Amino acid sequence: MRVVSLVPSLTEAVAVSAPGVLAGATDWCVHPADLAVTRVGGTKNPRLDRIAALAPDLVIANEEENRAADLDALRAAGLEVLVTEVRDVPQAFRELSRVLAACGVPARPRWLTAAERTWSSLPAPAHRTTAVVPVWRRPWMVLGRDTFAGDVLSRLGVDHLQAAHPDRYPRIPLDELRAAAPELVVLPDEPYRFTPDDGPEAFPGLPCALVSGRHLTWYGPSLAEAPRVLAEALRAARR
């Protein structure tokens, strides 16, 4: 079995569950750190010729991270493409099971069982907090409706104020984000790399939680520790 992954979180999931199966991955697939496979470009601009040259049995992709035109071109080249859709935590576990089965993993990995158990046994949040969750600046973009990251935060007691917006990642001017009067601003380090010096200054007077983008947006082995890691960052911001 030879697989090319165009999704960083799925790359990690396959690499730890079926060592040796991955033949190629994107330049953004940085976990596991020692992954030694052919690099095929970015998630939005993959090298289609390089993927085809690897002659994979399967290409795994995601409807949000990868462009439909690239996936259609791979199919036209005779490659099988499995496209995932992940909008909430339960769907993440279903799609991970589907991907791993398609990659020939014979049994459900222990990390996947542990991660699902962790999320299913989360206690109800003691209190709820409203937030805005930027994912980009210049222009400012935030989490909107129907996103995996939004569902993750909701399960941890954070209700982002654009959850009912018609767009999934709306562009909203900074003054409107401030005027929404959130109790908290959640700033992940990907896709935009917010840092203590780049992001919080735009929201004076508001607590800002700098969180791991991998734990907020990836669906893979990091899911097992995501509730703890994110909860710690959220608590630190509220102090």
JSON list of C-alpha atoms in Angstrom, two decimals:
[
{"chain": "A", "resi": 1, "resn": "MET", "atom": "CA", "xyz": [0.00, 0.00, 0.00]},
{"chain": "A", "resi": 2, "resn": "ARG", "atom": "CA", "xyz": [1.33, 3.42, -1.00]},
{"chain": "A", "resi": 3, "resn": "VAL", "atom": "CA", "xyz": [-0.43, 6.54, 0.23]},
{"chain": "A", "resi": 4, "resn": "VAL", "atom": "CA", "xyz": [0.06, 10.27, -0.37]},
{"chain": "A", "resi": 5, "resn": "SER", "atom": "CA", "xyz": [-1.47, 12.56, 2.24]},
{"chain": "A", "resi": 6, "resn": "LEU", "atom": "CA", "xyz": [-2.41, 16.16, 1.50]},
{"chain": "A", "resi": 7, "resn": "VAL", "atom": "CA", "xyz": [-3.64, 16.86, 5.05]},
{"chain": "A", "resi": 8, "resn": "PRO", "atom": "CA", "xyz": [-1.14, 17.37, 7.90]},
{"chain": "A", "resi": 9, "resn": "SER", "atom": "CA", "xyz": [-3.32, 15.88, 10.64]},
{"chain": "A", "resi": 10, "resn": "LEU", "atom": "CA", "xyz": [-4.15, 12.83, 8.52]},
{"chain": "A", "resi": 11, "resn": "THR", "atom": "CA", "xyz": [-0.47, 12.45, 7.69]},
{"chain": "A", "resi": 12, "resn": "GLU", "atom": "CA", "xyz": [0.30, 12.15, 11.37]},
{"chain": "A", "resi": 13, "resn": "ALA", "atom": "CA", "xyz": [-2.57, 9.72, 11.94]},
{"chain": "A", "resi": 14, "resn": "VAL", "atom": "CA", "xyz": [-1.44, 7.41, 9.13]},
{"chain": "A", "resi": 15, "resn": "ALA", "atom": "CA", "xyz": [2.26, 7.67, 9.98]},
{"chain": "A", "resi": 16, "resn": "VAL", "atom": "CA", "xyz": [1.82, 6.52, 13.58]},
{"chain": "A", "resi": 17, "resn": "SER", "atom": "CA", "xyz": [-0.80, 3.88, 12.74]},
{"chain": "A", "resi": 18, "resn": "ALA", "atom": "CA", "xyz": [0.71, 2.33, 9.60]},
{"chain": "A", "resi": 19, "resn": "PRO", "atom": "CA", "xyz": [4.46, 2.97, 9.50]},
{"chain": "A", "resi": 20, "resn": "GLY", "atom": "CA", "xyz": [5.88, 2.68, 5.99]},
{"chain": "A", "resi": 21, "resn": "VAL", "atom": "CA", "xyz": [2.58, 3.24, 4.17]},
{"chain": "A", "resi": 22, "resn": "LEU", "atom": "CA", "xyz": [3.11, 6.93, 3.41]},
{"chain": "A", "resi": 23, "resn": "ALA", "atom": "CA", "xyz": [5.00, 7.62, 0.20]},
{"chain": "A", "resi": 24, "resn": "GLY", "atom": "CA", "xyz": [4.39, 11.36, 0.08]},
{"chain": "A", "resi": 25, "resn": "ALA", "atom": "CA", "xyz": [3.08, 14.28, 2.12]},
{"chain": "A", "resi": 26, "resn": "THR", "atom": "CA", "xyz": [2.86, 18.04, 1.92]},
{"chain": "A", "resi": 27, "resn": "ASP", "atom": "CA", "xyz": [5.53, 20.47, 3.05]},
{"chain": "A", "resi": 28, "resn": "TRP", "atom": "CA", "xyz": [3.23, 21.38, 5.96]},
{"chain": "A", "resi": 29, "resn": "CYS", "atom": "CA", "xyz": [3.11, 17.81, 7.28]},
{"chain": "A", "resi": 30, "resn": "VAL", "atom": "CA", "xyz": [5.53, 18.32, 10.17]},
{"chain": "A", "resi": 31, "resn": "HIS", "atom": "CA", "xyz": [4.38, 15.52, 12.49]},
{"chain": "A", "resi": 32, "resn": "PRO", "atom": "CA", "xyz": [5.87, 13.07, 13.21]},
{"chain": "A", "resi": 33, "resn": "ALA", "atom": "CA", "xyz": [9.05, 15.16, 13.28]},
{"chain": "A", "resi": 34, "resn": "ASP", "atom": "CA", "xyz": [11.13, 12.36, 11.75]},
{"chain": "A", "resi": 35, "resn": "LEU", "atom": "CA", "xyz": [8.77, 11.68, 8.84]},
{"chain": "A", "resi": 36, "resn": "ALA", "atom": "CA", "xyz": [10.92, 10.83, 5.82]},
{"chain": "A", "resi": 37, "resn": "VAL", "atom": "CA", "xyz": [8.75, 10.85, 2.69]},
{"chain": "A", "resi": 38, "resn": "THR", "atom": "CA", "xyz": [8.70, 12.68, -0.63]},
{"chain": "A", "resi": 39, "resn": "ARG", "atom": "CA", "xyz": [7.36, 16.20, -0.25]},
{"chain": "A", "resi": 40, "resn": "VAL", "atom": "CA", "xyz": [4.73, 17.18, -2.77]},
{"chain": "A", "resi": 41, "resn": "GLY", "atom": "CA", "xyz": [4.22, 20.91, -2.16]},
{"chain": "A", "resi": 42, "resn": "GLY", "atom": "CA", "xyz": [1.55, 22.69, -0.16]},
{"chain": "A", "resi": 43, "resn": "THR", "atom": "CA", "xyz": [-2.01, 21.79, 0.72]},
{"chain": "A", "resi": 44, "resn": "LYS", "atom": "CA", "xyz": [-3.35, 24.47, -1.62]},
{"chain": "A", "resi": 45, "resn": "ASN", "atom": "CA", "xyz": [-0.69, 24.11, -4.32]},
{"chain": "A", "resi": 46, "resn": "PRO", "atom": "CA", "xyz": [0.42, 20.47, -4.47]},
{"chain": "A", "resi": 47, "resn": "ARG", "atom": "CA", "xyz": [2.84, 19.27, -7.14]},
{"chain": "A", "resi": 48, "resn": "LEU", "atom": "CA", "xyz": [0.46, 17.07, -9.08]},
{"chain": "A", "resi": 49, "resn": "ASP", "atom": "CA", "xyz": [3.22, 15.69, -11.30]},
{"chain": "A", "resi": 50, "resn": "ARG", "atom": "CA", "xyz": [5.23, 14.65, -8.26]},
{"chain": "A", "resi": 51, "resn": "ILE", "atom": "CA", "xyz": [2.21, 12.94, -6.72]},
{"chain": "A", "resi": 52, "resn": "ALA", "atom": "CA", "xyz": [1.49, 11.03, -9.92]},
{"chain": "A", "resi": 53, "resn": "ALA", "atom": "CA", "xyz": [5.13, 9.97, -10.19]},
{"chain": "A", "resi": 54, "resn": "LEU", "atom": "CA", "xyz": [4.85, 8.31, -6.78]},
{"chain": "A", "resi": 55, "resn": "ALA", "atom": "CA", "xyz": [2.11, 6.04, -8.20]},
{"chain": "A", "resi": 56, "resn": "PRO", "atom": "CA", "xyz": [0.14, 5.92, -4.94]},
{"chain": "A", "resi": 57, "resn": "ASP", "atom": "CA", "xyz": [-2.69, 3.48, -4.38]},
{"chain": "A", "resi": 58, "resn": "LEU", "atom": "CA", "xyz": [-4.54, 6.24, -2.55]},
{"chain": "A", "resi": 59, "resn": "VAL", "atom": "CA", "xyz": [-4.41, 10.00, -2.06]},
{"chain": "A", "resi": 60, "resn": "ILE", "atom": "CA", "xyz": [-6.08, 11.28, 1.11]},
{"chain": "A", "resi": 61, "resn": "ALA", "atom": "CA", "xyz": [-7.44, 14.82, 1.17]},
{"chain": "A", "resi": 62, "resn": "ASN", "atom": "CA", "xyz": [-9.92, 17.12, 2.89]},
{"chain": "A", "resi": 63, "resn": "GLU", "atom": "CA", "xyz": [-12.70, 19.19, 1.36]},
{"chain": "A", "resi": 64, "resn": "GLU", "atom": "CA", "xyz": [-11.62, 22.27, 3.30]},
{"chain": "A", "resi": 65, "resn": "GLU", "atom": "CA", "xyz": [-7.84, 22.07, 3.15]},
{"chain": "A", "resi": 66, "resn": "ASN", "atom": "CA", "xyz": [-7.46, 21.03, -0.48]},
{"chain": "A", "resi": 67, "resn": "ARG", "atom": "CA", "xyz": [-8.76, 22.53, -3.70]},
{"chain": "A", "resi": 68, "resn": "ALA", "atom": "CA", "xyz": [-11.39, 20.63, -5.65]},
{"chain": "A", "resi": 69, "resn": "ALA", "atom": "CA", "xyz": [-9.62, 21.38, -8.96]},
{"chain": "A", "resi": 70, "resn": "ASP", "atom": "CA", "xyz": [-6.43, 19.67, -7.75]},
{"chain": "A", "resi": 71, "resn": "LEU", "atom": "CA", "xyz": [-8.34, 16.62, -6.55]},
{"chain": "A", "resi": 72, "resn": "ASP", "atom": "CA", "xyz": [-10.21, 16.41, -9.86]},
{"chain": "A", "resi": 73, "resn": "ALA", "atom": "CA", "xyz": [-6.89, 16.55, -11.71]},
{"chain": "A", "resi": 74, "resn": "LEU", "atom": "CA", "xyz": [-5.54, 13.68, -9.63]},
{"chain": "A", "resi": 75, "resn": "ARG", "atom": "CA", "xyz": [-8.62, 11.61, -10.40]},
{"chain": "A", "resi": 76, "resn": "ALA", "atom": "CA", "xyz": [-8.25, 12.45, -14.09]},
{"chain": "A", "resi": 77, "resn": "ALA", "atom": "CA", "xyz": [-4.71, 11.09, -13.86]},
{"chain": "A", "resi": 78, "resn": "GLY", "atom": "CA", "xyz": [-6.18, 7.76, -12.72]},
{"chain": "A", "resi": 79, "resn": "LEU", "atom": "CA", "xyz": [-5.49, 8.10, -8.99]},
{"chain": "A", "resi": 80, "resn": "GLU", "atom": "CA", "xyz": [-7.94, 7.16, -6.26]},
{"chain": "A", "resi": 81, "resn": "VAL", "atom": "CA", "xyz": [-8.70, 10.10, -3.99]},
{"chain": "A", "resi": 82, "resn": "LEU", "atom": "CA", "xyz": [-10.41, 9.82, -0.60]},
{"chain": "A", "resi": 83, "resn": "VAL", "atom": "CA", "xyz": [-11.83, 13.17, 0.51]},
{"chain": "A", "resi": 84, "resn": "THR", "atom": "CA", "xyz": [-12.70, 13.70, 4.15]},
{"chain": "A", "resi": 85, "resn": "GLU", "atom": "CA", "xyz": [-15.17, 16.16, 5.67]},
{"chain": "A", "resi": 86, "resn": "VAL", "atom": "CA", "xyz": [-14.69, 17.14, 9.31]},
{"chain": "A", "resi": 87, "resn": "ARG", "atom": "CA", "xyz": [-17.04, 19.70, 10.87]},
{"chain": "A", "resi": 88, "resn": "ASP", "atom": "CA", "xyz": [-17.19, 18.47, 14.48]},
{"chain": "A", "resi": 89, "resn": "VAL", "atom": "CA", "xyz": [-15.46, 16.13, 16.92]},
{"chain": "A", "resi": 90, "resn": "PRO", "atom": "CA", "xyz": [-17.66, 13.02, 16.37]},
{"chain": "A", "resi": 91, "resn": "GLN", "atom": "CA", "xyz": [-17.23, 13.37, 12.60]},
{"chain": "A", "resi": 92, "resn": "ALA", "atom": "CA", "xyz": [-13.46, 13.58, 13.09]},
{"chain": "A", "resi": 93, "resn": "PHE", "atom": "CA", "xyz": [-13.45, 10.16, 14.74]},
{"chain": "A", "resi": 94, "resn": "ARG", "atom": "CA", "xyz": [-15.63, 8.66, 12.02]},
{"chain": "A", "resi": 95, "resn": "GLU", "atom": "CA", "xyz": [-13.45, 10.05, 9.26]},
{"chain": "A", "resi": 96, "resn": "LEU", "atom": "CA", "xyz": [-10.24, 8.96, 10.96]},
{"chain": "A", "resi": 97, "resn": "SER", "atom": "CA", "xyz": [-11.60, 5.41, 11.17]},
{"chain": "A", "resi": 98, "resn": "ARG", "atom": "CA", "xyz": [-12.51, 5.53, 7.47]},
{"chain": "A", "resi": 99, "resn": "VAL", "atom": "CA", "xyz": [-9.09, 6.85, 6.43]},
{"chain": "A", "resi": 100, "resn": "LEU", "atom": "CA", "xyz": [-7.14, 4.34, 8.48]},
{"chain": "A", "resi": 101, "resn": "ALA", "atom": "CA", "xyz": [-9.23, 1.45, 7.18]},
{"chain": "A", "resi": 102, "resn": "ALA", "atom": "CA", "xyz": [-8.64, 2.63, 3.60]},
{"chain": "A", "resi": 103, "resn": "CYS", "atom": "CA", "xyz": [-4.91, 2.74, 4.35]},
{"chain": "A", "resi": 104, "resn": "GLY", "atom": "CA", "xyz": [-4.95, -0.91, 5.40]},
{"chain": "A", "resi": 105, "resn": "VAL", "atom": "CA", "xyz": [-4.72, -0.47, 9.16]},
{"chain": "A", "resi": 106, "resn": "PRO", "atom": "CA", "xyz": [-6.08, -3.84, 10.38]},
{"chain": "A", "resi": 107, "resn": "ALA", "atom": "CA", "xyz": [-7.33, -2.79, 13.81]},
{"chain": "A", "resi": 108, "resn": "ARG", "atom": "CA", "xyz": [-8.44, 0.39, 15.51]},
{"chain": "A", "resi": 109, "resn": "PRO", "atom": "CA", "xyz": [-5.30, 2.09, 16.89]},
{"chain": "A", "resi": 110, "resn": "ARG", "atom": "CA", "xyz": [-5.11, 2.51, 20.65]},
{"chain": "A", "resi": 111, "resn": "TRP", "atom": "CA", "xyz": [-4.50, 6.25, 20.32]},
{"chain": "A", "resi": 112, "resn": "LEU", "atom": "CA", "xyz": [-7.78, 6.64, 18.46]},
{"chain": "A", "resi": 113, "resn": "THR", "atom": "CA", "xyz": [-9.73, 4.71, 21.10]},
{"chain": "A", "resi": 114, "resn": "ALA", "atom": "CA", "xyz": [-8.06, 6.72, 23.87]},
{"chain": "A", "resi": 115, "resn": "ALA", "atom": "CA", "xyz": [-8.80, 10.03, 22.14]},
{"chain": "A", "resi": 116, "resn": "GLU", "atom": "CA", "xyz": [-12.46, 9.17, 21.59]},
{"chain": "A", "resi": 117, "resn": "ARG", "atom": "CA", "xyz": [-12.80, 8.07, 25.20]},
{"chain": "A", "resi": 118, "resn": "THR", "atom": "CA", "xyz": [-11.24, 11.34, 26.36]},
{"chain": "A", "resi": 119, "resn": "TRP", "atom": "CA", "xyz": [-13.70, 13.46, 24.41]},
{"chain": "A", "resi": 120, "resn": "SER", "atom": "CA", "xyz": [-16.76, 11.36, 25.24]},
{"chain": "A", "resi": 121, "resn": "SER", "atom": "CA", "xyz": [-16.03, 11.55, 28.97]},
{"chain": "A", "resi": 122, "resn": "LEU", "atom": "CA", "xyz": [-15.45, 15.30, 29.19]},
{"chain": "A", "resi": 123, "resn": "PRO", "atom": "CA", "xyz": [-17.40, 16.82, 32.08]},
{"chain": "A", "resi": 124, "resn": "ALA", "atom": "CA", "xyz": [-19.87, 19.58, 31.34]},
{"chain": "A", "resi": 125, "resn": "PRO", "atom": "CA", "xyz": [-18.11, 22.97, 31.51]},
{"chain": "A", "resi": 126, "resn": "ALA", "atom": "CA", "xyz": [-18.59, 24.70, 34.86]},
{"chain": "A", "resi": 127, "resn": "HIS", "atom": "CA", "xyz": [-19.27, 27.97, 33.06]},
{"chain": "A", "resi": 128, "resn": "ARG", "atom": "CA", "xyz": [-19.42, 29.24, 29.50]},
{"chain": "A", "resi": 129, "resn": "THR", "atom": "CA", "xyz": [-17.46, 32.08, 27.93]},
{"chain": "A", "resi": 130, "resn": "THR", "atom": "CA", "xyz": [-18.12, 34.08, 24.77]},
{"chain": "A", "resi": 131, "resn": "ALA", "atom": "CA", "xyz": [-15.19, 34.60, 22.41]},
{"chain": "A", "resi": 132, "resn": "VAL", "atom": "CA", "xyz": [-14.00, 35.67, 19.02]},
{"chain": "A", "resi": 133, "resn": "VAL", "atom": "CA", "xyz": [-11.53, 33.32, 17.35]},
{"chain": "A", "resi": 134, "resn": "PRO", "atom": "CA", "xyz": [-9.36, 34.94, 14.66]},
{"chain": "A", "resi": 135, "resn": "VAL", "atom": "CA", "xyz": [-7.59, 32.59, 12.28]},
{"chain": "A", "resi": 136, "resn": "TRP", "atom": "CA", "xyz": [-6.01, 35.29, 10.10]},
{"chain": "A", "resi": 137, "resn": "ARG", "atom": "CA", "xyz": [-5.25, 38.99, 10.07]},
{"chain": "A", "resi": 138, "resn": "ARG", "atom": "CA", "xyz": [-4.72, 41.44, 7.19]},
{"chain": "A", "resi": 139, "resn": "PRO", "atom": "CA", "xyz": [-7.62, 40.92, 6.66]},
{"chain": "A", "resi": 140, "resn": "TRP", "atom": "CA", "xyz": [-9.10, 39.69, 9.91]},
{"chain": "A", "resi": 141, "resn": "MET", "atom": "CA", "xyz": [-10.84, 36.33, 9.50]},
{"chain": "A", "resi": 142, "resn": "VAL", "atom": "CA", "xyz": [-12.53, 34.40, 12.29]},
{"chain": "A", "resi": 143, "resn": "LEU", "atom": "CA", "xyz": [-14.26, 31.12, 12.93]},
{"chain": "A", "resi": 144, "resn": "GLY", "atom": "CA", "xyz": [-17.84, 31.18, 11.65]},
{"chain": "A", "resi": 145, "resn": "ARG", "atom": "CA", "xyz": [-20.45, 28.48, 11.33]},
{"chain": "A", "resi": 146, "resn": "ASP", "atom": "CA", "xyz": [-19.98, 24.74, 11.21]},
{"chain": "A", "resi": 147, "resn": "THR", "atom": "CA", "xyz": [-16.25, 24.36, 11.96]},
{"chain": "A", "resi": 148, "resn": "PHE", "atom": "CA", "xyz": [-14.33, 21.63, 13.71]},
{"chain": "A", "resi": 149, "resn": "ALA", "atom": "CA", "xyz": [-12.41, 24.16, 15.82]},
{"chain": "A", "resi": 150, "resn": "GLY", "atom": "CA", "xyz": [-15.66, 25.83, 16.84]},
{"chain": "A", "resi": 151, "resn": "ASP", "atom": "CA", "xyz": [-17.05, 22.50, 18.04]},
{"chain": "A", "resi": 152, "resn": "VAL", "atom": "CA", "xyz": [-13.84, 21.77, 19.95]},
{"chain": "A", "resi": 153, "resn": "LEU", "atom": "CA", "xyz": [-14.11, 25.09, 21.78]},
{"chain": "A", "resi": 154, "resn": "SER", "atom": "CA", "xyz": [-17.82, 24.66, 22.46]},
{"chain": "A", "resi": 155, "resn": "ARG", "atom": "CA", "xyz": [-17.15, 21.35, 24.20]},
{"chain": "A", "resi": 156, "resn": "LEU", "atom": "CA", "xyz": [-14.66, 23.19, 26.41]},
{"chain": "A", "resi": 157, "resn": "GLY", "atom": "CA", "xyz": [-17.15, 25.91, 27.36]},
{"chain": "A", "resi": 158, "resn": "VAL", "atom": "CA", "xyz": [-16.24, 28.57, 24.80]},
{"chain": "A", "resi": 159, "resn": "ASP", "atom": "CA", "xyz": [-19.00, 29.91, 22.55]},
{"chain": "A", "resi": 160, "resn": "HIS", "atom": "CA", "xyz": [-17.61, 31.92, 19.67]},
{"chain": "A", "resi": 161, "resn": "LEU", "atom": "CA", "xyz": [-19.78, 34.84, 18.68]},
{"chain": "A", "resi": 162, "resn": "GLN", "atom": "CA", "xyz": [-19.77, 34.21, 14.92]},
{"chain": "A", "resi": 163, "resn": "ALA", "atom": "CA", "xyz": [-21.05, 30.62, 15.17]},
{"chain": "A", "resi": 164, "resn": "ALA", "atom": "CA", "xyz": [-24.26, 31.56, 13.32]},
{"chain": "A", "resi": 165, "resn": "HIS", "atom": "CA", "xyz": [-22.54, 33.58, 10.58]},
{"chain": "A", "resi": 166, "resn": "PRO", "atom": "CA", "xyz": [-23.48, 32.49, 7.03]},
{"chain": "A", "resi": 167, "resn": "ASP", "atom": "CA", "xyz": [-19.79, 31.96, 6.19]},
{"chain": "A", "resi": 168, "resn": "ARG", "atom": "CA", "xyz": [-17.53, 29.40, 7.77]},
{"chain": "A", "resi": 169, "resn": "TYR", "atom": "CA", "xyz": [-14.54, 31.77, 7.91]},
{"chain": "A", "resi": 170, "resn": "PRO", "atom": "CA", "xyz": [-15.95, 35.28, 7.58]},
{"chain": "A", "resi": 171, "resn": "ARG", "atom": "CA", "xyz": [-13.89, 38.40, 7.11]},
{"chain": "A", "resi": 172, "resn": "ILE", "atom": "CA", "xyz": [-14.94, 40.83, 9.82]},
{"chain": "A", "resi": 173, "resn": "PRO", "atom": "CA", "xyz": [-13.37, 44.24, 10.43]},
{"chain": "A", "resi": 174, "resn": "LEU", "atom": "CA", "xyz": [-11.47, 44.58, 13.67]},
{"chain": "A", "resi": 175, "resn": "ASP", "atom": "CA", "xyz": [-13.77, 47.27, 15.03]},
{"chain": "A", "resi": 176, "resn": "GLU", "atom": "CA", "xyz": [-16.75, 44.93, 14.60]},
{"chain": "A", "resi": 177, "resn": "LEU", "atom": "CA", "xyz": [-14.93, 42.14, 16.43]},
{"chain": "A", "resi": 178, "resn": "ARG", "atom": "CA", "xyz": [-14.26, 44.48, 19.34]},
{"chain": "A", "resi": 179, "resn": "ALA", "atom": "CA", "xyz": [-17.82, 45.83, 19.27]},
{"chain": "A", "resi": 180, "resn": "ALA", "atom": "CA", "xyz": [-19.17, 42.29, 19.66]},
{"chain": "A", "resi": 181, "resn": "ALA", "atom": "CA", "xyz": [-17.89, 42.53, 23.26]},
{"chain": "A", "resi": 182, "resn": "PRO", "atom": "CA", "xyz": [-16.44, 39.03, 23.66]},
{"chain": "A", "resi": 183, "resn": "GLU", "atom": "CA", "xyz": [-15.33, 37.91, 27.09]},
{"chain": "A", "resi": 184, "resn": "LEU", "atom": "CA", "xyz": [-12.26, 36.26, 25.55]},
{"chain": "A", "resi": 185, "resn": "VAL", "atom": "CA", "xyz": [-10.17, 36.28, 22.39]},
{"chain": "A", "resi": 186, "resn": "VAL", "atom": "CA", "xyz": [-8.74, 32.92, 21.30]},
{"chain": "A", "resi": 187, "resn": "LEU", "atom": "CA", "xyz": [-5.61, 33.23, 19.15]},
{"chain": "A", "resi": 188, "resn": "PRO", "atom": "CA", "xyz": [-4.20, 30.01, 17.64]},
{"chain": "A", "resi": 189, "resn": "ASP", "atom": "CA", "xyz": [-0.70, 29.75, 16.21]},
{"chain": "A", "resi": 190, "resn": "GLU", "atom": "CA", "xyz": [-1.99, 28.43, 12.89]},
{"chain": "A", "resi": 191, "resn": "PRO", "atom": "CA", "xyz": [-2.98, 29.01, 10.16]},
{"chain": "A", "resi": 192, "resn": "TYR", "atom": "CA", "xyz": [-1.87, 32.54, 11.12]},
{"chain": "A", "resi": 193, "resn": "ARG", "atom": "CA", "xyz": [0.87, 32.43, 13.71]},
{"chain": "A", "resi": 194, "resn": "PHE", "atom": "CA", "xyz": [-0.48, 34.66, 16.47]},
{"chain": "A", "resi": 195, "resn": "THR", "atom": "CA", "xyz": [2.09, 35.32, 19.21]},
{"chain": "A", "resi": 196, "resn": "PRO", "atom": "CA", "xyz": [2.21, 37.39, 22.42]},
{"chain": "A", "resi": 197, "resn": "ASP", "atom": "CA", "xyz": [3.52, 40.28, 20.28]},
{"chain": "A", "resi": 198, "resn": "ASP", "atom": "CA", "xyz": [1.26, 39.78, 17.27]},
{"chain": "A", "resi": 199, "resn": "GLY", "atom": "CA", "xyz": [-2.46, 39.65, 17.97]},
{"chain": "A", "resi": 200, "resn": "PRO", "atom": "CA", "xyz": [-3.26, 40.56, 21.60]},
{"chain": "A", "resi": 201, "resn": "GLU", "atom": "CA", "xyz": [-2.41, 44.23, 21.02]},
{"chain": "A", "resi": 202, "resn": "ALA", "atom": "CA", "xyz": [-5.40, 44.46, 18.67]},
{"chain": "A", "resi": 203, "resn": "PHE", "atom": "CA", "xyz": [-7.78, 43.68, 21.55]},
{"chain": "A", "resi": 204, "resn": "PRO", "atom": "CA", "xyz": [-6.81, 46.02, 24.39]},
{"chain": "A", "resi": 205, "resn": "GLY", "atom": "CA", "xyz": [-8.49, 45.27, 27.67]},
{"chain": "A", "resi": 206, "resn": "LEU", "atom": "CA", "xyz": [-9.59, 41.77, 26.65]},
{"chain": "A", "resi": 207, "resn": "PRO", "atom": "CA", "xyz": [-8.05, 38.53, 27.91]},
{"chain": "A", "resi": 208, "resn": "CYS", "atom": "CA", "xyz": [-6.37, 36.65, 25.07]},
{"chain": "A", "resi": 209, "resn": "ALA", "atom": "CA", "xyz": [-5.73, 32.90, 25.06]},
{"chain": "A", "resi": 210, "resn": "LEU", "atom": "CA", "xyz": [-2.79, 31.93, 22.87]},
{"chain": "A", "resi": 211, "resn": "VAL", "atom": "CA", "xyz": [-3.49, 28.32, 21.95]},
{"chain": "A", "resi": 212, "resn": "SER", "atom": "CA", "xyz": [-1.87, 25.53, 19.96]},
{"chain": "A", "resi": 213, "resn": "GLY", "atom": "CA", "xyz": [-3.32, 25.44, 16.47]},
{"chain": "A", "resi": 214, "resn": "ARG", "atom": "CA", "xyz": [-2.45, 21.76, 16.23]},
{"chain": "A", "resi": 215, "resn": "HIS", "atom": "CA", "xyz": [-4.61, 20.98, 19.25]},
{"chain": "A", "resi": 216, "resn": "LEU", "atom": "CA", "xyz": [-7.42, 23.26, 18.11]},
{"chain": "A", "resi": 217, "resn": "THR", "atom": "CA", "xyz": [-7.65, 22.35, 14.41]},
{"chain": "A", "resi": 218, "resn": "TRP", "atom": "CA", "xyz": [-5.94, 18.98, 13.85]},
{"chain": "A", "resi": 219, "resn": "TYR", "atom": "CA", "xyz": [-7.83, 15.70, 13.94]},
{"chain": "A", "resi": 220, "resn": "GLY", "atom": "CA", "xyz": [-5.29, 12.99, 14.64]},
{"chain": "A", "resi": 221, "resn": "PRO", "atom": "CA", "xyz": [-3.22, 11.72, 17.55]},
{"chain": "A", "resi": 222, "resn": "SER", "atom": "CA", "xyz": [-3.19, 15.22, 19.08]},
{"chain": "A", "resi": 223, "resn": "LEU", "atom": "CA", "xyz": [-6.90, 14.78, 19.83]},
{"chain": "A", "resi": 224, "resn": "ALA", "atom": "CA", "xyz": [-6.03, 12.68, 22.87]},
{"chain": "A", "resi": 225, "resn": "GLU", "atom": "CA", "xyz": [-4.31, 15.56, 24.67]},
{"chain": "A", "resi": 226, "resn": "ALA", "atom": "CA", "xyz": [-6.18, 18.46, 23.08]},
{"chain": "A", "resi": 227, "resn": "PRO", "atom": "CA", "xyz": [-8.78, 18.93, 25.86]},
{"chain": "A", "resi": 228, "resn": "ARG", "atom": "CA", "xyz": [-6.10, 19.22, 28.53]},
{"chain": "A", "resi": 229, "resn": "VAL", "atom": "CA", "xyz": [-3.74, 21.43, 26.51]},
{"chain": "A", "resi": 230, "resn": "LEU", "atom": "CA", "xyz": [-6.48, 23.80, 25.35]},
{"chain": "A", "resi": 231, "resn": "ALA", "atom": "CA", "xyz": [-8.17, 23.95, 28.75]},
{"chain": "A", "resi": 232, "resn": "GLU", "atom": "CA", "xyz": [-4.89, 24.97, 30.36]},
{"chain": "A", "resi": 233, "resn": "ALA", "atom": "CA", "xyz": [-4.40, 27.79, 27.86]},
{"chain": "A", "resi": 234, "resn": "LEU", "atom": "CA", "xyz": [-7.98, 28.99, 28.30]},
{"chain": "A", "resi": 235, "resn": "ARG", "atom": "CA", "xyz": [-7.70, 28.96, 32.10]},
{"chain": "A", "resi": 236, "resn": "ALA", "atom": "CA", "xyz": [-4.43, 30.90, 31.95]},
{"chain": "A", "resi": 237, "resn": "ALA", "atom": "CA", "xyz": [-6.08, 33.65, 29.91]},
{"chain": "A", "resi": 238, "resn": "ARG", "atom": "CA", "xyz": [-9.03, 33.96, 32.30]},
{"chain": "A", "resi": 239, "resn": "ARG", "atom": "CA", "xyz": [-6.86, 34.50, 35.40]}
]
